[in-house]
Amino acid sequence: MSFRKDPGKSSAFLSTHAESIIKDARNELKSPARRLLGKRILTLGGIAMLSGCDLTNDKSVNTMLRKMSFFNDDVQALLFNPNEMAPTYPESMITRPFPFNAFYGIDDVPEVDAATYRLQVNGLVRGKRVWTLDELRTMPQEDRITRHICIEGWSAIGRWGGVRFSRFLKQAGADTTAKYVSFHCADNYWTSIDMPTALHAQTLLTLTYDDQVLPPKYGFPMKLRMPTKLGYKNPKHIVAIGVTNEYPGGYWENQGYNWFGGS
Ligand SMILES: Nc1nc2c(c(=O)[nH]1)N[C@H]1C(S)=C(S)[C@@H](COP(=O)(O)O)O[C@H]1N2
Ligand SMILES: [Mo]
């Protein structure tokens, strides 16, 4: 299912979820730094006024998300609190079916062969090596129910499980003082994130969706799941991870989407 190609569905979907999106956004504004920023420029009401949004349909939520995403990377990085957790949700709130999205249609989802798959880790890492899926599956796993927010104007709640990314980076011998972590995917998508987000406790290298092996449409064999970042920052079908101080950009970021992409 693609909400982007079915505006009717998208609109109905968002009007039932707009309230919880707004509630989450208010919680986001609770920390002192955000409240201060909120008073000056970032009140939701202010954004709604600026953008002529009533936040009740997909178009206005979309507009709001775009405005929030165009805050410059430095301001967003400053506001990012590594100890602040994104909201988690009860199982009853999981969106079923969870939407599929990619820069292509569902018929073109890449098929990755589990047996021959190897995850590469490059750049500023001690003892470069590759990882098999079984090796990743034997590391401690955790799962969380979080909201995925897409800049195209929809959001959905899902449950992803896998290895805490900070643990993986340490085990892989990554230099965690480096600036960026980049991702290359089997469909030639790519993106990159800041190190503080890579090390955030809710950032997971996920191998499962809803307790099942991650299905191809959701990114088999793995998706980096960050509830602190917008959908396009969450790469699916990852085949290579790089640790670097050189700005890696990304598929959508290079076409104008905000690089920090906080949600
Ligand atoms: N490899 C890859 N990862 C990707 C994308 C993509 O096209 N290719 N699209 C991104 C976008 S814009 C979104 S909203 C989510 C969608 O994930 P889902 O299909 O699990 O909902 O994947 C993100 N990660
Ligand atoms: Mo997205």
CSV table of C-alpha atoms and ligand atoms in Angstrom, one decimal:
chain,number,residue,atom,x,y,z
A,1,MET,CA,0.0,0.0,0.0
A,2,SER,CA,1.3,3.4,-0.8
A,3,PHE,CA,-0.3,6.5,0.8
A,4,ARG,CA,1.5,8.8,-1.5
A,5,LYS,CA,-0.4,7.3,-4.5
A,6,ASP,CA,-3.8,7.3,-2.8
A,7,PRO,CA,-4.6,10.8,-1.5
A,8,GLY,CA,-8.1,9.8,-0.3
A,9,LYS,CA,-6.7,7.2,2.0
A,10,SER,CA,-3.9,9.4,3.2
A,11,SER,CA,-6.3,12.2,4.2
A,12,ALA,CA,-8.6,9.8,6.2
A,13,PHE,CA,-5.6,8.3,7.8
A,14,LEU,CA,-4.1,11.6,8.9
A,15,SER,CA,-7.3,13.1,10.2
A,16,THR,CA,-7.7,10.2,12.7
A,17,HIS,CA,-4.1,10.5,13.7
A,18,ALA,CA,-3.6,14.3,13.6
A,19,GLU,CA,-4.5,14.5,17.3
A,20,SER,CA,-1.9,12.1,18.4
A,21,ILE,CA,0.7,13.7,16.1
A,22,ILE,CA,0.0,17.0,17.8
A,23,LYS,CA,0.2,15.4,21.2
A,24,ASP,CA,3.6,14.0,20.4
A,25,ALA,CA,4.8,17.3,19.1
A,26,ARG,CA,3.7,19.0,22.4
A,27,ASN,CA,5.6,16.4,24.4
A,28,GLU,CA,8.6,17.2,22.2
A,29,LEU,CA,8.3,20.8,23.3
A,30,LYS,CA,8.4,20.0,27.0
A,31,SER,CA,12.1,20.2,27.6
A,32,PRO,CA,13.3,23.6,28.7
A,33,ALA,CA,15.4,24.3,25.6
A,34,ARG,CA,12.5,23.4,23.3
A,35,ARG,CA,10.1,25.4,25.4
A,36,LEU,CA,12.3,28.4,25.1
A,37,LEU,CA,12.6,27.9,21.4
A,38,GLY,CA,8.8,27.1,21.4
A,39,LYS,CA,8.0,30.5,23.0
A,40,ARG,CA,10.0,32.4,20.5
A,41,ILE,CA,9.4,30.7,17.2
A,42,LEU,CA,8.3,27.1,17.4
A,43,THR,CA,4.8,27.0,18.9
A,44,LEU,CA,2.7,24.6,17.0
A,45,GLY,CA,0.0,27.3,16.8
A,46,GLY,CA,2.6,29.7,15.3
A,47,ILE,CA,3.6,27.2,12.7
A,48,ALA,CA,0.0,26.5,12.0
A,49,MET,CA,-0.6,30.2,11.5
A,50,LEU,CA,2.5,30.8,9.4
A,51,SER,CA,1.6,27.9,7.2
A,52,GLY,CA,-2.1,28.5,7.2
A,53,CYS,CA,-2.5,25.0,8.7
A,54,ASP,CA,-5.4,23.7,10.7
A,55,LEU,CA,-3.6,20.4,11.1
A,56,THR,CA,-6.7,18.4,10.3
A,57,ASN,CA,-5.7,17.1,6.8
A,58,ASP,CA,-2.8,15.6,5.1
A,59,LYS,CA,-1.9,18.7,3.2
A,60,SER,CA,-1.6,20.9,6.3
A,61,VAL,CA,0.3,18.3,8.3
A,62,ASN,CA,2.6,17.9,5.4
A,63,THR,CA,3.2,21.6,5.3
A,64,MET,CA,3.9,21.7,9.0
A,65,LEU,CA,6.3,18.8,8.8
A,66,ARG,CA,8.2,20.5,5.9
A,67,LYS,CA,8.5,23.8,7.9
A,68,MET,CA,9.8,21.9,10.9
A,69,SER,CA,12.2,20.0,8.8
A,70,PHE,CA,13.7,23.1,7.2
A,71,PHE,CA,15.2,24.3,10.5
A,72,ASN,CA,18.9,24.4,9.9
A,73,ASP,CA,21.0,21.4,10.7
A,74,ASP,CA,23.1,23.2,13.4
A,75,VAL,CA,20.0,24.4,15.3
A,76,GLN,CA,18.6,20.9,15.2
A,77,ALA,CA,21.9,19.3,16.3
A,78,LEU,CA,22.1,21.8,19.2
A,79,LEU,CA,18.5,21.0,20.3
A,80,PHE,CA,19.1,17.3,20.0
A,81,ASN,CA,19.2,15.9,23.5
A,82,PRO,CA,20.8,12.5,23.5
A,83,ASN,CA,19.0,11.6,26.8
A,84,GLU,CA,15.5,12.5,25.6
A,85,MET,CA,13.4,9.6,24.4
A,86,ALA,CA,10.9,9.7,21.6
A,87,PRO,CA,7.4,8.5,22.7
A,88,THR,CA,6.7,4.8,22.6
A,89,TYR,CA,3.2,3.3,22.2
A,90,PRO,CA,1.0,0.4,23.3
A,91,GLU,CA,0.6,-2.6,21.0
A,92,SER,CA,-3.0,-1.6,20.4
A,93,MET,CA,-1.9,1.6,18.6
A,94,ILE,CA,0.2,-0.2,15.9
A,95,THR,CA,-0.9,0.8,12.5
A,96,ARG,CA,-2.1,-2.2,10.5
A,97,PRO,CA,-1.2,-2.6,7.7
A,98,PHE,CA,1.9,-0.5,8.1
A,99,PRO,CA,2.5,1.7,5.0
A,100,PHE,CA,5.2,0.9,2.5
A,101,ASN,CA,7.2,3.7,1.0
A,102,ALA,CA,10.3,4.0,-1.2
A,103,PHE,CA,11.5,6.2,-4.1
A,104,TYR,CA,10.0,3.4,-6.4
A,105,GLY,CA,6.8,1.2,-6.3
A,106,ILE,CA,6.3,-1.9,-4.3
A,107,ASP,CA,6.9,-4.2,-7.3
A,108,ASP,CA,10.6,-3.0,-7.4
A,109,VAL,CA,11.5,-3.8,-3.8
A,110,PRO,CA,15.0,-5.4,-3.9
A,111,GLU,CA,15.4,-9.1,-3.1
A,112,VAL,CA,18.4,-9.7,-0.8
A,113,ASP,CA,19.6,-13.2,-0.4
A,114,ALA,CA,20.0,-14.0,3.3
A,115,ALA,CA,22.6,-16.7,2.8
A,116,THR,CA,25.1,-14.7,0.8
A,117,TYR,CA,24.3,-11.3,2.5
A,118,ARG,CA,27.2,-9.6,4.3
A,119,LEU,CA,27.0,-6.3,6.0
A,120,GLN,CA,30.2,-4.2,5.3
A,121,VAL,CA,31.5,-1.7,7.8
A,122,ASN,CA,34.0,0.9,6.3
A,123,GLY,CA,35.9,4.0,7.2
A,124,LEU,CA,37.0,5.0,10.7
A,125,VAL,CA,36.7,1.5,12.3
A,126,ARG,CA,39.3,-0.7,13.9
A,127,GLY,CA,39.7,-4.1,12.3
A,128,LYS,CA,37.4,-3.8,9.2
A,129,ARG,CA,35.3,-6.8,8.7
A,130,VAL,CA,31.9,-8.0,7.4
A,131,TRP,CA,29.0,-9.3,9.4
A,132,THR,CA,26.6,-12.2,8.6
A,133,LEU,CA,22.9,-12.0,9.6
A,134,ASP,CA,23.4,-14.9,12.0
A,135,GLU,CA,26.1,-12.9,13.8
A,136,LEU,CA,23.8,-9.9,14.2
A,137,ARG,CA,20.9,-12.2,15.3
A,138,THR,CA,23.0,-13.6,18.2
A,139,MET,CA,23.7,-10.2,19.6
A,140,PRO,CA,21.3,-9.0,22.3
A,141,GLN,CA,18.0,-7.8,20.7
A,142,GLU,CA,15.4,-5.3,21.9
A,143,ASP,CA,12.2,-4.0,20.3
A,144,ARG,CA,10.2,-0.9,20.6
A,145,ILE,CA,6.8,0.5,19.3
A,146,THR,CA,7.4,3.9,17.9
A,147,ARG,CA,6.0,6.4,15.4
A,148,HIS,CA,7.5,6.7,11.9
A,149,ILE,CA,6.9,10.1,10.4
A,150,CYS,CA,7.2,10.6,6.7
A,151,ILE,CA,7.8,14.1,5.3
A,152,GLU,CA,5.3,13.3,2.5
A,153,GLY,CA,2.5,13.8,5.1
A,154,TRP,CA,1.7,10.5,6.8
A,155,SER,CA,2.8,8.9,10.0
A,156,ALA,CA,2.3,5.4,11.4
A,157,ILE,CA,3.1,3.4,14.5
A,158,GLY,CA,5.1,0.1,14.2
A,159,ARG,CA,7.2,-2.3,16.2
A,160,TRP,CA,10.8,-2.9,15.2
A,161,GLY,CA,13.3,-5.2,16.9
A,162,GLY,CA,17.1,-5.6,16.6
A,163,VAL,CA,20.5,-4.7,17.9
A,164,ARG,CA,21.1,-1.4,19.7
A,165,PHE,CA,23.2,0.5,17.1
A,166,SER,CA,25.6,2.0,19.7
A,167,ARG,CA,26.4,-1.6,20.8
A,168,PHE,CA,27.0,-2.6,17.2
A,169,LEU,CA,29.2,0.4,16.5
A,170,LYS,CA,31.3,-0.3,19.6
A,171,GLN,CA,31.6,-4.0,18.7
A,172,ALA,CA,32.6,-3.0,15.1
A,173,GLY,CA,35.4,-0.9,16.5
A,174,ALA,CA,33.9,2.4,15.2
A,175,ASP,CA,35.5,5.7,16.1
A,176,THR,CA,32.5,7.2,17.9
A,177,THR,CA,34.2,10.6,18.0
A,178,ALA,CA,33.7,10.7,14.2
A,179,LYS,CA,31.0,13.1,12.9
A,180,TYR,CA,28.9,10.9,10.6
A,181,VAL,CA,27.6,7.5,10.0
A,182,SER,CA,26.6,6.7,6.4
A,183,PHE,CA,24.4,4.0,4.9
A,184,HIS,CA,24.3,2.4,1.5
A,185,CYS,CA,21.4,0.3,0.6
A,186,ALA,CA,20.7,-2.6,-1.8
A,187,ASP,CA,18.3,-0.3,-3.9
A,188,ASN,CA,21.1,2.3,-4.2
A,189,TYR,CA,19.4,4.6,-1.7
A,190,TRP,CA,21.8,6.2,0.7
A,191,THR,CA,21.6,8.5,3.7
A,192,SER,CA,23.7,9.6,6.7
A,193,ILE,CA,23.3,10.6,10.3
A,194,ASP,CA,25.1,12.5,13.0
A,195,MET,CA,27.0,10.5,15.6
A,196,PRO,CA,24.9,11.6,18.6
A,197,THR,CA,21.8,10.2,16.9
A,198,ALA,CA,23.7,7.0,16.0
A,199,LEU,CA,24.5,6.5,19.7
A,200,HIS,CA,21.0,7.4,20.9
A,201,ALA,CA,19.5,4.6,23.1
A,202,GLN,CA,16.4,4.3,20.7
A,203,THR,CA,18.5,3.9,17.5
A,204,LEU,CA,18.2,0.2,16.6
A,205,LEU,CA,19.7,-1.8,13.7
A,206,THR,CA,16.5,-3.7,13.2
A,207,LEU,CA,16.1,-7.2,11.9
A,208,THR,CA,12.4,-7.8,12.7
A,209,TYR,CA,9.1,-6.1,12.1
A,210,ASP,CA,6.2,-7.0,14.5
A,211,ASP,CA,8.2,-10.0,15.8
A,212,GLN,CA,8.7,-11.4,12.3
A,213,VAL,CA,11.8,-11.4,10.1
A,214,LEU,CA,11.8,-7.9,8.5
A,215,PRO,CA,9.8,-8.4,5.3
A,216,PRO,CA,11.4,-7.2,2.0
A,217,LYS,CA,9.0,-4.3,1.7
A,218,TYR,CA,10.0,-2.9,5.1
A,219,GLY,CA,13.7,-3.3,4.3
A,220,PHE,CA,15.0,-6.9,4.6
A,221,PRO,CA,17.6,-7.7,5.8
A,222,MET,CA,17.8,-4.6,8.0
A,223,LYS,CA,16.5,-1.1,8.6
A,224,LEU,CA,18.1,1.4,10.8
A,225,ARG,CA,15.1,2.6,12.9
A,226,MET,CA,15.4,6.0,14.7
A,227,PRO,CA,12.2,7.4,16.2
A,228,THR,CA,14.1,10.7,16.6
A,229,LYS,CA,14.3,11.2,12.9
A,230,LEU,CA,12.0,11.5,9.9
A,231,GLY,CA,11.3,8.5,7.7
A,232,TYR,CA,13.8,9.3,4.9
A,233,LYS,CA,16.7,9.2,7.5
A,234,ASN,CA,15.7,5.5,8.3
A,235,PRO,CA,17.5,3.4,5.6
A,236,LYS,CA,16.1,0.0,4.6
A,237,HIS,CA,18.1,-2.9,2.9
A,238,ILE,CA,21.4,-1.6,4.4
A,239,VAL,CA,24.5,-3.3,2.8
A,240,ALA,CA,27.3,-1.0,3.9
A,241,ILE,CA,27.8,1.3,6.9
A,242,GLY,CA,30.6,3.9,6.9
A,243,VAL,CA,32.1,5.9,9.8
A,244,THR,CA,33.5,9.2,8.5
A,245,ASN,CA,34.3,12.9,9.1
A,246,GLU,CA,33.4,13.8,5.5
A,247,TYR,CA,29.8,14.9,4.9
A,248,PRO,CA,28.1,12.0,3.1
A,249,GLY,CA,24.7,13.6,2.1
A,250,GLY,CA,21.9,11.4,1.0
A,251,TYR,CA,19.4,10.5,-1.8
A,252,TRP,CA,16.7,12.9,-0.7
A,253,GLU,CA,19.0,15.2,1.3
A,254,ASN,CA,20.9,16.0,-2.0
A,255,GLN,CA,17.6,17.0,-3.5
A,256,GLY,CA,16.8,19.6,-0.8
A,257,TYR,CA,15.4,17.6,2.2
A,258,ASN,CA,16.9,18.9,5.4
A,259,TRP,CA,20.0,16.8,6.4
A,260,PHE,CA,19.5,16.6,10.1
A,261,GLY,CA,15.9,15.5,9.6
A,262,GLY,CA,14.8,15.3,13.2
A,263,SER,CA,11.2,14.4,14.0
B,1,LIG,N1,16.7,1.7,1.0
B,1,LIG,C1,15.7,2.6,1.2
B,1,LIG,N2,15.4,3.1,2.4
B,1,LIG,C2,14.4,4.0,2.6
B,1,LIG,C3,13.7,4.5,1.5
B,1,LIG,C4,14.0,4.0,0.2
B,1,LIG,O1,13.4,4.4,-0.8
B,1,LIG,N3,15.0,3.1,0.1
B,1,LIG,N4,12.7,5.4,1.7
B,1,LIG,C5,12.6,6.1,3.0
B,1,LIG,C6,11.4,6.8,3.3
B,1,LIG,S1,11.1,8.3,2.6
B,1,LIG,C7,10.5,6.3,4.2
B,1,LIG,S2,9.1,7.1,4.6
B,1,LIG,C8,10.7,4.9,4.8
B,1,LIG,C9,9.5,4.0,4.5
B,1,LIG,O2,9.7,2.8,5.2
B,1,LIG,P1,8.5,1.7,5.2
B,1,LIG,O3,8.4,1.2,3.8
B,1,LIG,O4,9.0,0.6,6.2
B,1,LIG,O5,7.3,2.4,5.7
B,1,LIG,O6,11.9,4.3,4.3
B,1,LIG,C10,13.0,5.2,4.2
B,1,LIG,N5,14.1,4.4,3.9
B,2,MO,MO,9.4,9.2,3.8
